GROMACS .gro file of C-alpha atoms in nm:
model
  170
    1MET     CA    1  -7.672   2.794  11.969
    2ASN     CA    2  -7.540   2.687  11.631
    3LYS     CA    3  -7.587   2.894  11.316
    4TYR     CA    4  -7.852   2.657  11.171
    5SER     CA    5  -8.074   2.706  11.474
    6ILE     CA    6  -8.046   3.083  11.438
    7ILE     CA    7  -8.124   3.068  11.065
    8THR     CA    8  -8.425   2.843  11.132
    9ALA     CA    9  -8.555   3.076  11.405
   10VAL     CA   10  -8.518   3.382  11.181
   11ALA     CA   11  -8.692   3.201  10.890
   12ILE     CA   12  -8.981   3.101  11.115
   13ILE     CA   13  -9.019   3.460  11.237
   14VAL     CA   14  -9.005   3.594  10.881
   15ILE     CA   15  -9.283   3.353  10.781
   16ILE     CA   16  -9.502   3.404  11.088
   17ILE     CA   17  -9.507   3.786  11.088
   18PRO     CA   18  -9.683   3.827  10.748
   19VAL     CA   19  -9.930   3.550  10.832
   20LEU     CA   20 -10.015   3.716  11.164
   21TYR     CA   21 -10.047   4.052  10.989
   22GLY     CA   22 -10.288   3.893  10.738
   23VAL     CA   23 -10.498   3.733  11.012
   24TRP     CA   24 -10.502   4.063  11.202
   25SER     CA   25 -10.611   4.243  10.885
   26ILE     CA   26 -10.905   4.004  10.841
   27PHE     CA   27 -11.010   4.042  11.205
   28SER     CA   28 -10.980   4.422  11.191
   29VAL     CA   29 -11.182   4.459  10.872
   30GLU     CA   30 -11.464   4.255  11.027
   31GLN     CA   31 -11.474   4.501  11.321
   32ILE     CA   32 -11.530   4.809  11.102
   33GLN     CA   33 -11.861   4.981  11.175
   34LEU     CA   34 -12.068   5.161  10.914
   35ARG     CA   35 -12.294   5.442  11.027
   36THR     CA   36 -12.489   5.732  10.885
   37PRO     CA   37 -12.315   6.070  10.882
   38ASN     CA   38 -12.658   6.230  10.945
   39GLU     CA   39 -12.883   6.212  11.248
   40GLU     CA   40 -13.104   5.942  11.099
   41PHE     CA   41 -13.023   5.694  10.824
   42SER     CA   42 -13.198   5.714  10.489
   43TYR     CA   43 -13.132   5.499  10.182
   44PHE     CA   44 -13.247   5.786   9.962
   45GLU     CA   45 -13.008   6.028  10.135
   46MET     CA   46 -12.719   5.781  10.107
   47ALA     CA   47 -12.783   5.738   9.733
   48SER     CA   48 -12.818   6.113   9.677
   49ASN     CA   49 -12.533   6.249   9.891
   50GLU     CA   50 -12.312   5.942   9.850
   51GLU     CA   51 -12.155   5.962  10.198
   52ILE     CA   52 -12.110   5.714  10.481
   53GLN     CA   53 -11.934   5.722  10.816
   54ILE     CA   54 -11.676   5.446  10.871
   55CYS     CA   55 -11.561   5.375  11.227
   56ASN     CA   56 -11.247   5.186  11.331
   57PRO     CA   57 -11.294   5.083  11.696
   58MET     CA   58 -10.962   4.894  11.701
   59PRO     CA   59 -10.646   5.037  11.864
   60PHE     CA   60 -10.451   4.978  11.538
   61PHE     CA   61 -10.465   5.104  11.180
   62VAL     CA   62 -10.706   4.918  10.953
   63SER     CA   63 -10.677   4.903  10.574
   64PHE     CA   64 -10.917   4.758  10.323
   65ASN     CA   65 -10.933   4.748   9.944
   66ALA     CA   66 -11.305   4.804   9.901
   67ILE     CA   67 -11.647   4.795  10.062
   68ARG     CA   68 -11.950   4.709   9.848
   69ILE     CA   69 -12.304   4.756   9.974
   70GLU     CA   70 -12.548   4.586   9.738
   71THR     CA   71 -12.922   4.644   9.777
   72PHE     CA   72 -13.154   4.378   9.643
   73TYR     CA   73 -13.531   4.376   9.610
   74THR     CA   74 -13.693   4.047   9.504
   75GLU     CA   75 -13.342   3.917   9.427
   76ASP     CA   76 -13.276   4.194   9.170
   77VAL     CA   77 -12.988   4.434   9.232
   78LYS     CA   78 -13.137   4.781   9.273
   79GLY     CA   79 -12.818   4.968   9.358
   80VAL     CA   80 -12.456   4.923   9.457
   81PHE     CA   81 -12.260   5.156   9.684
   82GLU     CA   82 -11.880   5.129   9.663
   83ILE     CA   83 -11.590   5.266   9.864
   84GLY     CA   84 -11.235   5.236   9.733
   85PRO     CA   85 -10.913   5.156   9.919
   86THR     CA   86 -10.898   5.327  10.257
   87THR     CA   87 -10.681   5.325  10.570
   88LEU     CA   88 -10.845   5.417  10.899
   89GLU     CA   89 -10.658   5.548  11.200
   90PRO     CA   90 -10.707   5.378  11.539
   91ASN     CA   91 -11.026   5.460  11.734
   92THR     CA   92 -11.147   5.712  11.480
   93SER     CA   93 -11.423   5.754  11.230
   94GLN     CA   94 -11.427   5.932  10.901
   95ILE     CA   95 -11.688   6.027  10.647
   96SER     CA   96 -11.610   5.864  10.314
   97GLU     CA   97 -11.756   5.923   9.973
   98LEU     CA   98 -11.951   5.643   9.809
   99ASN     CA   99 -11.997   5.570   9.442
  100PHE     CA  100 -12.356   5.474   9.373
  101LEU     CA  101 -12.429   5.260   9.067
  102SER     CA  102 -12.770   5.152   8.943
  103ASP     CA  103 -12.910   5.020   8.618
  104ASN     CA  104 -13.230   5.215   8.677
  105PHE     CA  105 -13.162   5.517   8.896
  106SER     CA  106 -13.521   5.640   8.919
  107GLU     CA  107 -13.644   5.294   9.019
  108SER     CA  108 -13.377   5.278   9.291
  109GLN     CA  109 -13.470   5.621   9.421
  110TYR     CA  110 -13.838   5.526   9.435
  111LEU     CA  111 -13.759   5.201   9.621
  112PHE     CA  112 -13.526   5.378   9.866
  113MET     CA  113 -13.770   5.662   9.933
  114HIS     CA  114 -14.056   5.420   9.985
  115MET     CA  115 -13.856   5.189  10.216
  116ASP     CA  116 -13.734   5.488  10.419
  117GLY     CA  117 -14.094   5.592  10.474
  118GLN     CA  118 -14.205   5.241  10.564
  119PHE     CA  119 -13.918   5.184  10.809
  120ASP     CA  120 -13.992   5.520  10.976
  121GLY     CA  121 -14.364   5.434  10.995
  122GLU     CA  122 -14.460   5.742  10.793
  123VAL     CA  123 -14.583   5.564  10.480
  124PRO     CA  124 -14.828   5.273  10.456
  125VAL     CA  125 -14.679   4.941  10.349
  126ARG     CA  126 -14.714   4.909   9.973
  127LEU     CA  127 -14.394   4.722   9.893
  128ASN     CA  128 -14.304   4.415  10.095
  129PRO     CA  129 -14.007   4.524  10.312
  130ASN     CA  130 -13.915   4.158  10.375
  131LYS     CA  131 -13.801   4.129  10.013
  132MET     CA  132 -13.528   4.392  10.056
  133VAL     CA  133 -13.185   4.248  10.135
  134VAL     CA  134 -12.858   4.436  10.181
  135ASN     CA  135 -12.523   4.258  10.133
  136THR     CA  136 -12.215   4.435  10.267
  137THR     CA  137 -11.885   4.295  10.138
  138PHE     CA  138 -11.550   4.392  10.288
  139GLU     CA  139 -11.248   4.321  10.067
  140THR     CA  140 -10.890   4.306  10.193
  141ARG     CA  141 -10.569   4.123  10.109
  142ILE     CA  142 -10.378   3.872  10.317
  143ILE     CA  143 -10.004   3.936  10.306
  144GLY     CA  144 -10.083   4.203  10.046
  145VAL     CA  145 -10.142   3.941   9.777
  146ILE     CA  146 -10.421   3.694   9.856
  147PRO     CA  147 -10.767   3.852   9.817
  148TYR     CA  148 -11.011   3.794  10.102
  149GLN     CA  149 -11.379   3.889  10.121
  150THR     CA  150 -11.626   3.871  10.403
  151THR     CA  151 -11.995   3.939  10.340
  152LEU     CA  152 -12.268   4.039  10.584
  153SER     CA  153 -12.623   3.982  10.459
  154GLN     CA  154 -12.908   4.166  10.634
  155SER     CA  155 -13.266   4.264  10.572
  156GLY     CA  156 -13.324   4.624  10.470
  157PHE     CA  157 -13.478   4.697  10.811
  158ASP     CA  158 -13.183   4.544  11.001
  159PHE     CA  159 -12.938   4.745  10.790
  160THR     CA  160 -13.131   5.063  10.872
  161ASN     CA  161 -13.119   4.983  11.245
  162MET     CA  162 -12.745   4.909  11.225
  163MET     CA  163 -12.678   5.241  11.050
  164ASN     CA  164 -12.869   5.428  11.323
  165GLU     CA  165 -12.681   5.267  11.616
  166ASP     CA  166 -12.411   5.457  11.803
  167SER     CA  167 -12.060   5.359  11.702
  168LEU     CA  168 -11.778   5.278  11.940
  169CYS     CA  169 -11.582   5.572  11.798
  170ASN     CA  170 -11.820   5.838  11.935
   0.00000   0.00000   0.00000
């Protein structure tokens, strides 16, 4: 093999490894599971205690820059939960602290408490639960430089059911 072939092969490997790492990072972040650290999920409890369980079911480390959970009611943002940069070990879960932000905290608490009651069947329907939407955005970086976001949009009821499911880490 001549030296130019070796240099070309090394250059190709040096280029491919970061790209594969970036693609793996995107795939891994999309596999992260969010769950309630309590026995049963409650929006009110999540806003008050500001905790969430994050599960990494992958056999490799997973890193992300941020997770944003935005709650909307009638297309108005009622509250935003944020998690900062985190690295998760393989096949483990951890309880992470959330930062909860809201323009009107008491209005958010009322909405969350009312929706929790409606989804549990304990409170009569007074607010239309179909108008509550939860967007979960996972932010990571490809090759450590290029920002990448993936967003999952769900109804408030579907988000509640997802948070109550068993994770693959348990």
